[in-house]
């Protein structure tokens, strides 16, 4: 029987975006089926995920300073924005499967794996929804250069599950909650109904990904008898390069189990 970790590694080593996300959906469904039939920890297995996930030949990965900035009001600007979102979603698929594969051997209740498989399944849907929008606009994922630094957080935290939870769902995905409403507004004003619908699905589901991060971070703090707030600050300062950018979406962050004293002390000083 294929273990969950093996399934995760298969997704991570698949290069093409549409194929990767199809595999991700299939393996998530398979895992839910296994769980319904009583599979538990023993079905997680152990694996050796690649240092970096396989990626398609395009987009070209460049330094973020070299990613062209286009006016958000123009059609090119909206395509560039969706292309950046597709890139983030594809990375998120790999980040969640990497969470499963890399930390599968740690002692967690099976709900830990269920949550990250669910998140990976949703990221796969997000990638496809945004790719569909790009294609309807005459573009596609790979048509523009993309941010090369997306895997850095994973590399920096490859040996530290608490650091991984702090930086990936609780900082990077929480940032998505801050910026998505503004993006939805841009597409609403341009009349792009399919992009608005896709971004609204993403916005709703991303709250749960941040919440999974907060839930398992607090679980580990409780088990290790650590005070969550200062522990979070220490880990983010260690692994995240730079300050957090306000304005924050305090309401959605609260929905996701992130209270203001978690992020405000890490914010850029000028805006405090
Ligand atoms: Fe997503
Ligand atoms: Fe997410």
PDB file of C-alpha atoms and ligand atoms in Angstrom:
ATOM      1  CA  UNK A   1       0.000   0.000   0.000  1.00  0.00           C
ATOM      2  CA  UNK A   2       1.276   3.444  -0.894  1.00  0.00           C
ATOM      3  CA  UNK A   3       1.999   5.558   2.182  1.00  0.00           C
ATOM      4  CA  UNK A   4       0.919   9.171   2.497  1.00  0.00           C
ATOM      5  CA  UNK A   5       4.564  10.239   2.486  1.00  0.00           C
ATOM      6  CA  UNK A   6       5.140   8.418  -0.825  1.00  0.00           C
ATOM      7  CA  UNK A   7       2.096  10.144  -2.295  1.00  0.00           C
ATOM      8  CA  UNK A   8       3.477  13.493  -1.110  1.00  0.00           C
ATOM      9  CA  UNK A   9       6.847  12.755  -2.753  1.00  0.00           C
ATOM     10  CA  UNK A  10       5.125  11.868  -6.030  1.00  0.00           C
ATOM     11  CA  UNK A  11       3.450  15.290  -6.084  1.00  0.00           C
ATOM     12  CA  UNK A  12       6.710  17.048  -5.160  1.00  0.00           C
ATOM     13  CA  UNK A  13       8.668  15.354  -7.958  1.00  0.00           C
ATOM     14  CA  UNK A  14       6.046  16.063 -10.660  1.00  0.00           C
ATOM     15  CA  UNK A  15       7.132  19.125 -12.670  1.00  0.00           C
ATOM     16  CA  UNK A  16       4.118  20.217 -14.721  1.00  0.00           C
ATOM     17  CA  UNK A  17       1.600  22.415 -12.888  1.00  0.00           C
ATOM     18  CA  UNK A  18      -1.603  20.888 -14.250  1.00  0.00           C
ATOM     19  CA  UNK A  19      -0.213  17.342 -13.771  1.00  0.00           C
ATOM     20  CA  UNK A  20       1.076  18.126 -10.291  1.00  0.00           C
ATOM     21  CA  UNK A  21      -2.292  19.469  -9.199  1.00  0.00           C
ATOM     22  CA  UNK A  22      -4.189  16.530 -10.771  1.00  0.00           C
ATOM     23  CA  UNK A  23      -1.955  14.135  -8.822  1.00  0.00           C
ATOM     24  CA  UNK A  24      -2.464  16.229  -5.717  1.00  0.00           C
ATOM     25  CA  UNK A  25      -6.272  15.991  -6.034  1.00  0.00           C
ATOM     26  CA  UNK A  26      -6.085  12.232  -6.667  1.00  0.00           C
ATOM     27  CA  UNK A  27      -3.804  11.586  -3.675  1.00  0.00           C
ATOM     28  CA  UNK A  28      -5.893  13.786  -1.375  1.00  0.00           C
ATOM     29  CA  UNK A  29      -8.999  11.787  -2.363  1.00  0.00           C
ATOM     30  CA  UNK A  30      -7.086   8.533  -1.821  1.00  0.00           C
ATOM     31  CA  UNK A  31      -5.967   9.670   1.643  1.00  0.00           C
ATOM     32  CA  UNK A  32      -9.539  10.588   2.644  1.00  0.00           C
ATOM     33  CA  UNK A  33     -10.666   7.143   1.477  1.00  0.00           C
ATOM     34  CA  UNK A  34      -7.884   5.449   3.466  1.00  0.00           C
ATOM     35  CA  UNK A  35      -8.797   7.439   6.558  1.00  0.00           C
ATOM     36  CA  UNK A  36     -12.489   6.559   6.161  1.00  0.00           C
ATOM     37  CA  UNK A  37     -11.440   2.901   6.143  1.00  0.00           C
ATOM     38  CA  UNK A  38      -9.602   3.351   9.433  1.00  0.00           C
ATOM     39  CA  UNK A  39      -6.032   4.197   8.360  1.00  0.00           C
ATOM     40  CA  UNK A  40      -4.062   6.103  10.989  1.00  0.00           C
ATOM     41  CA  UNK A  41      -0.481   7.011  11.786  1.00  0.00           C
ATOM     42  CA  UNK A  42       0.964   3.795  10.333  1.00  0.00           C
ATOM     43  CA  UNK A  43      -0.302   4.828   6.883  1.00  0.00           C
ATOM     44  CA  UNK A  44       1.733   8.056   6.936  1.00  0.00           C
ATOM     45  CA  UNK A  45       5.040   6.234   6.496  1.00  0.00           C
ATOM     46  CA  UNK A  46       8.414   7.823   6.069  1.00  0.00           C
ATOM     47  CA  UNK A  47       9.903   9.388   3.020  1.00  0.00           C
ATOM     48  CA  UNK A  48      12.721  11.485   1.705  1.00  0.00           C
ATOM     49  CA  UNK A  49      11.210  14.543   0.025  1.00  0.00           C
ATOM     50  CA  UNK A  50      13.428  16.329  -2.506  1.00  0.00           C
ATOM     51  CA  UNK A  51      15.248  19.474  -1.284  1.00  0.00           C
ATOM     52  CA  UNK A  52      13.336  21.396  -3.929  1.00  0.00           C
ATOM     53  CA  UNK A  53      10.160  20.365  -5.711  1.00  0.00           C
ATOM     54  CA  UNK A  54      10.217  19.689  -9.445  1.00  0.00           C
ATOM     55  CA  UNK A  55       9.085  22.683 -11.503  1.00  0.00           C
ATOM     56  CA  UNK A  56       8.177  23.246 -15.153  1.00  0.00           C
ATOM     57  CA  UNK A  57      10.798  24.735 -17.510  1.00  0.00           C
ATOM     58  CA  UNK A  58       8.715  27.926 -17.557  1.00  0.00           C
ATOM     59  CA  UNK A  59       8.126  30.354 -15.890  1.00  0.00           C
ATOM     60  CA  UNK A  60      11.661  31.608 -15.750  1.00  0.00           C
ATOM     61  CA  UNK A  61      12.491  32.193 -12.094  1.00  0.00           C
ATOM     62  CA  UNK A  62      14.076  35.581 -11.433  1.00  0.00           C
ATOM     63  CA  UNK A  63      15.019  37.804  -8.524  1.00  0.00           C
ATOM     64  CA  UNK A  64      11.830  39.540  -7.286  1.00  0.00           C
ATOM     65  CA  UNK A  65      13.374  42.915  -8.157  1.00  0.00           C
ATOM     66  CA  UNK A  66      13.438  41.794 -11.797  1.00  0.00           C
ATOM     67  CA  UNK A  67       9.764  40.767 -11.897  1.00  0.00           C
ATOM     68  CA  UNK A  68       8.279  43.524 -14.059  1.00  0.00           C
ATOM     69  CA  UNK A  69       5.778  45.732 -12.281  1.00  0.00           C
ATOM     70  CA  UNK A  70       2.853  46.738 -14.435  1.00  0.00           C
ATOM     71  CA  UNK A  71       0.060  49.151 -13.744  1.00  0.00           C
ATOM     72  CA  UNK A  72      -2.686  47.220 -11.909  1.00  0.00           C
ATOM     73  CA  UNK A  73      -5.325  49.154 -13.877  1.00  0.00           C
ATOM     74  CA  UNK A  74      -4.175  47.796 -17.251  1.00  0.00           C
ATOM     75  CA  UNK A  75      -5.050  44.372 -18.727  1.00  0.00           C
ATOM     76  CA  UNK A  76      -1.311  43.504 -18.702  1.00  0.00           C
ATOM     77  CA  UNK A  77      -1.207  44.476 -15.044  1.00  0.00           C
ATOM     78  CA  UNK A  78      -4.123  42.201 -14.217  1.00  0.00           C
ATOM     79  CA  UNK A  79      -2.521  39.304 -16.104  1.00  0.00           C
ATOM     80  CA  UNK A  80       0.742  39.892 -14.236  1.00  0.00           C
ATOM     81  CA  UNK A  81      -1.129  39.905 -10.936  1.00  0.00           C
ATOM     82  CA  UNK A  82      -2.912  36.610 -11.678  1.00  0.00           C
ATOM     83  CA  UNK A  83       0.345  35.092 -12.918  1.00  0.00           C
ATOM     84  CA  UNK A  84       1.959  35.932  -9.576  1.00  0.00           C
ATOM     85  CA  UNK A  85      -1.017  34.368  -7.758  1.00  0.00           C
ATOM     86  CA  UNK A  86      -0.752  31.169  -9.853  1.00  0.00           C
ATOM     87  CA  UNK A  87       2.930  30.963  -8.927  1.00  0.00           C
ATOM     88  CA  UNK A  88       2.122  31.366  -5.236  1.00  0.00           C
ATOM     89  CA  UNK A  89      -0.587  28.690  -5.435  1.00  0.00           C
ATOM     90  CA  UNK A  90       1.713  26.183  -7.154  1.00  0.00           C
ATOM     91  CA  UNK A  91       4.333  26.774  -4.462  1.00  0.00           C
ATOM     92  CA  UNK A  92       1.655  26.361  -1.819  1.00  0.00           C
ATOM     93  CA  UNK A  93       0.712  22.929  -3.230  1.00  0.00           C
ATOM     94  CA  UNK A  94       4.326  21.853  -2.762  1.00  0.00           C
ATOM     95  CA  UNK A  95       4.670  23.537   0.639  1.00  0.00           C
ATOM     96  CA  UNK A  96       1.749  21.573   2.073  1.00  0.00           C
ATOM     97  CA  UNK A  97       2.854  18.226   0.631  1.00  0.00           C
ATOM     98  CA  UNK A  98       6.363  18.988   1.874  1.00  0.00           C
ATOM     99  CA  UNK A  99       4.911  19.533   5.362  1.00  0.00           C
ATOM    100  CA  UNK A 100       3.431  16.021   5.174  1.00  0.00           C
ATOM    101  CA  UNK A 101       6.527  14.361   3.704  1.00  0.00           C
ATOM    102  CA  UNK A 102       9.204  16.126   5.748  1.00  0.00           C
ATOM    103  CA  UNK A 103       7.541  16.066   9.131  1.00  0.00           C
ATOM    104  CA  UNK A 104       5.452  12.888   8.702  1.00  0.00           C
ATOM    105  CA  UNK A 105       7.711  10.954  11.080  1.00  0.00           C
ATOM    106  CA  UNK A 106       7.041  13.326  13.988  1.00  0.00           C
ATOM    107  CA  UNK A 107       4.545  12.338  16.630  1.00  0.00           C
ATOM    108  CA  UNK A 108       1.313  14.036  15.591  1.00  0.00           C
ATOM    109  CA  UNK A 109      -2.301  12.919  15.766  1.00  0.00           C
ATOM    110  CA  UNK A 110      -3.511  11.958  12.258  1.00  0.00           C
ATOM    111  CA  UNK A 111      -5.531  15.191  12.104  1.00  0.00           C
ATOM    112  CA  UNK A 112      -2.248  16.992  11.398  1.00  0.00           C
ATOM    113  CA  UNK A 113      -1.910  15.109   8.122  1.00  0.00           C
ATOM    114  CA  UNK A 114      -5.602  15.442   7.287  1.00  0.00           C
ATOM    115  CA  UNK A 115      -5.322  19.224   7.596  1.00  0.00           C
ATOM    116  CA  UNK A 116      -2.289  19.617   5.328  1.00  0.00           C
ATOM    117  CA  UNK A 117      -3.639  17.190   2.744  1.00  0.00           C
ATOM    118  CA  UNK A 118      -6.862  19.226   2.712  1.00  0.00           C
ATOM    119  CA  UNK A 119      -4.857  22.451   2.318  1.00  0.00           C
ATOM    120  CA  UNK A 120      -2.795  20.954  -0.532  1.00  0.00           C
ATOM    121  CA  UNK A 121      -5.987  19.799  -2.240  1.00  0.00           C
ATOM    122  CA  UNK A 122      -7.427  23.327  -2.031  1.00  0.00           C
ATOM    123  CA  UNK A 123      -4.201  24.957  -3.293  1.00  0.00           C
ATOM    124  CA  UNK A 124      -4.377  22.638  -6.288  1.00  0.00           C
ATOM    125  CA  UNK A 125      -7.880  23.896  -7.037  1.00  0.00           C
ATOM    126  CA  UNK A 126      -6.678  27.509  -6.581  1.00  0.00           C
ATOM    127  CA  UNK A 127      -3.847  27.003  -9.086  1.00  0.00           C
ATOM    128  CA  UNK A 128      -6.220  25.591 -11.697  1.00  0.00           C
ATOM    129  CA  UNK A 129      -8.846  28.287 -11.170  1.00  0.00           C
ATOM    130  CA  UNK A 130      -6.255  31.025 -11.691  1.00  0.00           C
ATOM    131  CA  UNK A 131      -4.719  29.238 -14.691  1.00  0.00           C
ATOM    132  CA  UNK A 132      -8.195  29.028 -16.243  1.00  0.00           C
ATOM    133  CA  UNK A 133      -8.578  32.811 -15.777  1.00  0.00           C
ATOM    134  CA  UNK A 134      -5.138  33.470 -17.298  1.00  0.00           C
ATOM    135  CA  UNK A 135      -5.981  31.303 -20.298  1.00  0.00           C
ATOM    136  CA  UNK A 136      -9.341  33.042 -20.763  1.00  0.00           C
ATOM    137  CA  UNK A 137      -7.379  36.325 -20.867  1.00  0.00           C
ATOM    138  CA  UNK A 138      -5.075  34.966 -23.607  1.00  0.00           C
ATOM    139  CA  UNK A 139      -2.132  34.196 -21.334  1.00  0.00           C
ATOM    140  CA  UNK A 140      -0.987  31.156 -19.323  1.00  0.00           C
ATOM    141  CA  UNK A 141       1.145  30.152 -16.356  1.00  0.00           C
ATOM    142  CA  UNK A 142       4.734  30.288 -17.612  1.00  0.00           C
ATOM    143  CA  UNK A 143       4.186  33.257 -19.935  1.00  0.00           C
ATOM    144  CA  UNK A 144       5.886  35.696 -17.537  1.00  0.00           C
ATOM    145  CA  UNK A 145       8.905  35.472 -15.241  1.00  0.00           C
ATOM    146  CA  UNK A 146       8.153  34.604 -11.606  1.00  0.00           C
ATOM    147  CA  UNK A 147       9.629  35.054  -8.141  1.00  0.00           C
ATOM    148  CA  UNK A 148      12.646  32.785  -7.555  1.00  0.00           C
ATOM    149  CA  UNK A 149      12.681  33.004  -3.763  1.00  0.00           C
ATOM    150  CA  UNK A 150       9.458  31.141  -2.982  1.00  0.00           C
ATOM    151  CA  UNK A 151      11.094  27.981  -1.664  1.00  0.00           C
ATOM    152  CA  UNK A 152      13.434  29.812   0.702  1.00  0.00           C
ATOM    153  CA  UNK A 153      11.087  29.603   3.698  1.00  0.00           C
ATOM    154  CA  UNK A 154      10.881  25.837   3.213  1.00  0.00           C
ATOM    155  CA  UNK A 155      14.658  25.462   3.009  1.00  0.00           C
ATOM    156  CA  UNK A 156      15.255  27.654   6.043  1.00  0.00           C
ATOM    157  CA  UNK A 157      12.810  25.636   8.152  1.00  0.00           C
ATOM    158  CA  UNK A 158      13.464  22.133   6.824  1.00  0.00           C
ATOM    159  CA  UNK A 159      14.617  20.923  10.254  1.00  0.00           C
ATOM    160  CA  UNK A 160      12.228  22.912  12.399  1.00  0.00           C
ATOM    161  CA  UNK A 161       8.530  22.113  12.367  1.00  0.00           C
ATOM    162  CA  UNK A 162       7.663  25.010  14.673  1.00  0.00           C
ATOM    163  CA  UNK A 163       9.613  27.406  12.477  1.00  0.00           C
ATOM    164  CA  UNK A 164       7.838  25.998   9.413  1.00  0.00           C
ATOM    165  CA  UNK A 165       4.392  26.506  10.965  1.00  0.00           C
ATOM    166  CA  UNK A 166       5.293  30.011  12.139  1.00  0.00           C
ATOM    167  CA  UNK A 167       6.667  31.214   8.793  1.00  0.00           C
ATOM    168  CA  UNK A 168       4.606  29.401   6.151  1.00  0.00           C
ATOM    169  CA  UNK A 169       0.956  29.380   7.251  1.00  0.00           C
ATOM    170  CA  UNK A 170       1.146  31.986  10.020  1.00  0.00           C
ATOM    171  CA  UNK A 171       3.216  34.634   8.180  1.00  0.00           C
ATOM    172  CA  UNK A 172       3.152  33.971   4.423  1.00  0.00           C
ATOM    173  CA  UNK A 173      -0.386  32.641   4.074  1.00  0.00           C
ATOM    174  CA  UNK A 174      -1.666  35.207   6.594  1.00  0.00           C
ATOM    175  CA  UNK A 175      -0.212  37.891   4.310  1.00  0.00           C
ATOM    176  CA  UNK A 176      -2.525  36.567   1.611  1.00  0.00           C
ATOM    177  CA  UNK A 177      -5.498  37.442   3.825  1.00  0.00           C
ATOM    178  CA  UNK A 178      -4.221  41.041   4.020  1.00  0.00           C
ATOM    179  CA  UNK A 179      -3.807  41.582   0.276  1.00  0.00           C
ATOM    180  CA  UNK A 180      -6.576  39.519  -1.335  1.00  0.00           C
ATOM    181  CA  UNK A 181      -9.513  41.923  -0.708  1.00  0.00           C
ATOM    182  CA  UNK A 182      -7.639  44.689  -2.583  1.00  0.00           C
ATOM    183  CA  UNK A 183      -7.034  42.344  -5.494  1.00  0.00           C
ATOM    184  CA  UNK A 184     -10.684  41.274  -5.599  1.00  0.00           C
ATOM    185  CA  UNK A 185     -11.604  44.963  -5.805  1.00  0.00           C
ATOM    186  CA  UNK A 186      -9.283  45.529  -8.781  1.00  0.00           C
ATOM    187  CA  UNK A 187     -10.865  42.649 -10.707  1.00  0.00           C
ATOM    188  CA  UNK A 188     -14.375  43.643  -9.697  1.00  0.00           C
ATOM    189  CA  UNK A 189     -13.797  47.136 -11.111  1.00  0.00           C
ATOM    190  CA  UNK A 190     -12.517  45.666 -14.376  1.00  0.00           C
ATOM    191  CA  UNK A 191     -15.606  43.425 -14.664  1.00  0.00           C
ATOM    192  CA  UNK A 192     -13.593  40.175 -14.593  1.00  0.00           C
ATOM    193  CA  UNK A 193     -16.251  38.002 -12.985  1.00  0.00           C
ATOM    194  CA  UNK A 194     -14.364  34.702 -13.207  1.00  0.00           C
ATOM    195  CA  UNK A 195     -11.266  36.196 -11.549  1.00  0.00           C
ATOM    196  CA  UNK A 196     -13.424  37.703  -8.781  1.00  0.00           C
ATOM    197  CA  UNK A 197     -15.101  34.319  -8.207  1.00  0.00           C
ATOM    198  CA  UNK A 198     -11.741  32.496  -8.121  1.00  0.00           C
ATOM    199  CA  UNK A 199     -10.186  35.007  -5.729  1.00  0.00           C
ATOM    200  CA  UNK A 200     -13.216  34.833  -3.440  1.00  0.00           C
ATOM    201  CA  UNK A 201     -12.877  31.037  -3.199  1.00  0.00           C
ATOM    202  CA  UNK A 202      -9.176  31.463  -2.442  1.00  0.00           C
ATOM    203  CA  UNK A 203      -9.855  34.153   0.164  1.00  0.00           C
ATOM    204  CA  UNK A 204     -12.368  31.947   2.004  1.00  0.00           C
ATOM    205  CA  UNK A 205     -10.197  28.832   2.003  1.00  0.00           C
ATOM    206  CA  UNK A 206      -6.947  30.562   2.936  1.00  0.00           C
ATOM    207  CA  UNK A 207      -8.419  31.444   6.338  1.00  0.00           C
ATOM    208  CA  UNK A 208      -8.517  27.740   7.143  1.00  0.00           C
ATOM    209  CA  UNK A 209      -4.878  27.223   6.077  1.00  0.00           C
ATOM    210  CA  UNK A 210      -3.728  29.951   8.469  1.00  0.00           C
ATOM    211  CA  UNK A 211      -5.988  28.389  11.120  1.00  0.00           C
ATOM    212  CA  UNK A 212      -4.357  24.964  10.617  1.00  0.00           C
ATOM    213  CA  UNK A 213      -0.988  26.650  11.180  1.00  0.00           C
ATOM    214  CA  UNK A 214      -2.143  28.345  14.359  1.00  0.00           C
ATOM    215  CA  UNK A 215      -3.821  25.169  15.623  1.00  0.00           C
ATOM    216  CA  UNK A 216      -0.726  22.947  15.239  1.00  0.00           C
ATOM    217  CA  UNK A 217       1.630  25.667  16.430  1.00  0.00           C
ATOM    218  CA  UNK A 218      -0.393  25.977  19.624  1.00  0.00           C
ATOM    219  CA  UNK A 219      -0.592  22.188  19.908  1.00  0.00           C
ATOM    220  CA  UNK A 220       3.211  21.947  19.871  1.00  0.00           C
ATOM    221  CA  UNK A 221       3.634  24.871  22.274  1.00  0.00           C
ATOM    222  CA  UNK A 222       1.214  23.162  24.652  1.00  0.00           C
ATOM    223  CA  UNK A 223       3.036  19.872  24.429  1.00  0.00           C
ATOM    224  CA  UNK A 224       6.453  21.497  24.973  1.00  0.00           C
ATOM    225  CA  UNK A 225       5.135  23.838  27.659  1.00  0.00           C
ATOM    226  CA  UNK A 226       6.181  26.934  25.669  1.00  0.00           C
ATOM    227  CA  UNK A 227       4.521  30.351  25.772  1.00  0.00           C
ATOM    228  CA  UNK A 228       3.132  30.667  22.189  1.00  0.00           C
ATOM    229  CA  UNK A 229       3.472  34.434  21.678  1.00  0.00           C
ATOM    230  CA  UNK A 230       7.205  34.936  22.471  1.00  0.00           C
ATOM    231  CA  UNK A 231       7.984  31.582  20.823  1.00  0.00           C
ATOM    232  CA  UNK A 232       6.307  32.774  17.620  1.00  0.00           C
ATOM    233  CA  UNK A 233       8.250  36.070  17.717  1.00  0.00           C
ATOM    234  CA  UNK A 234      11.580  34.276  18.181  1.00  0.00           C
ATOM    235  CA  UNK A 235      10.929  31.880  15.302  1.00  0.00           C
ATOM    236  CA  UNK A 236       9.717  34.522  12.875  1.00  0.00           C
ATOM    237  CA  UNK A 237      12.735  36.715  13.635  1.00  0.00           C
ATOM    238  CA  UNK A 238      15.008  33.720  13.112  1.00  0.00           C
ATOM    239  CA  UNK A 239      13.537  32.469   9.835  1.00  0.00           C
ATOM    240  CA  UNK A 240      11.644  35.305   8.177  1.00  0.00           C
ATOM    241  CA  UNK A 241      13.719  37.976   6.528  1.00  0.00           C
ATOM    242  CA  UNK A 242      12.228  41.401   7.052  1.00  0.00           C
ATOM    243  CA  UNK A 243       9.345  42.957   8.932  1.00  0.00           C
ATOM    244  CA  UNK A 244       5.674  42.156   8.493  1.00  0.00           C
ATOM    245  CA  UNK A 245       3.806  44.709   6.386  1.00  0.00           C
ATOM    246  CA  UNK A 246       0.690  46.460   7.667  1.00  0.00           C
ATOM    247  CA  UNK A 247      -2.166  47.063   7.106  1.00  0.00           C
ATOM    248  CA  UNK A 248      -3.256  43.743   8.568  1.00  0.00           C
ATOM    249  CA  UNK A 249      -6.603  42.050   8.041  1.00  0.00           C
ATOM    250  CA  UNK A 250      -7.271  41.853  11.768  1.00  0.00           C
ATOM    251  CA  UNK A 251     -10.726  40.310  11.332  1.00  0.00           C
ATOM    252  CA  UNK A 252      -9.691  37.389   9.116  1.00  0.00           C
ATOM    253  CA  UNK A 253      -6.488  36.922  11.101  1.00  0.00           C
ATOM    254  CA  UNK A 254      -8.618  36.620  14.241  1.00  0.00           C
ATOM    255  CA  UNK A 255     -10.879  34.100  12.457  1.00  0.00           C
ATOM    256  CA  UNK A 256      -7.721  32.099  11.759  1.00  0.00           C
ATOM    257  CA  UNK A 257      -6.538  32.157  15.372  1.00  0.00           C
ATOM    258  CA  UNK A 258      -3.906  34.879  14.990  1.00  0.00           C
ATOM    259  CA  UNK A 259      -4.325  37.539  17.698  1.00  0.00           C
ATOM    260  CA  UNK A 260      -2.786  41.007  17.179  1.00  0.00           C
ATOM    261  CA  UNK A 261      -0.031  40.487  19.770  1.00  0.00           C
ATOM    262  CA  UNK A 262       1.356  37.755  17.499  1.00  0.00           C
ATOM    263  CA  UNK A 263       2.021  40.025  14.523  1.00  0.00           C
ATOM    264  CA  UNK A 264       2.086  43.664  15.645  1.00  0.00           C
ATOM    265  CA  UNK A 265       5.443  43.378  17.462  1.00  0.00           C
ATOM    266  CA  UNK A 266       6.943  42.084  14.176  1.00  0.00           C
ATOM    267  CA  UNK A 267       5.537  44.877  12.000  1.00  0.00           C
ATOM    268  CA  UNK A 268       7.455  47.622  10.230  1.00  0.00           C
ATOM    269  CA  UNK A 269       8.071  50.367  12.754  1.00  0.00           C
ATOM    270  CA  UNK A 270       7.132  53.318  10.548  1.00  0.00           C
ATOM    271  CA  UNK A 271       3.540  52.136  10.254  1.00  0.00           C
ATOM    272  CA  UNK A 272       2.927  51.195  13.867  1.00  0.00           C
TER     273      UNK A 272
HETATM  274 FE1  LIG B   1      -4.209  29.045  -2.090  1.00  0.00          FE
HETATM  275 FE1  LIG B   2      -3.083  28.349   1.420  1.00  0.00          FE
END
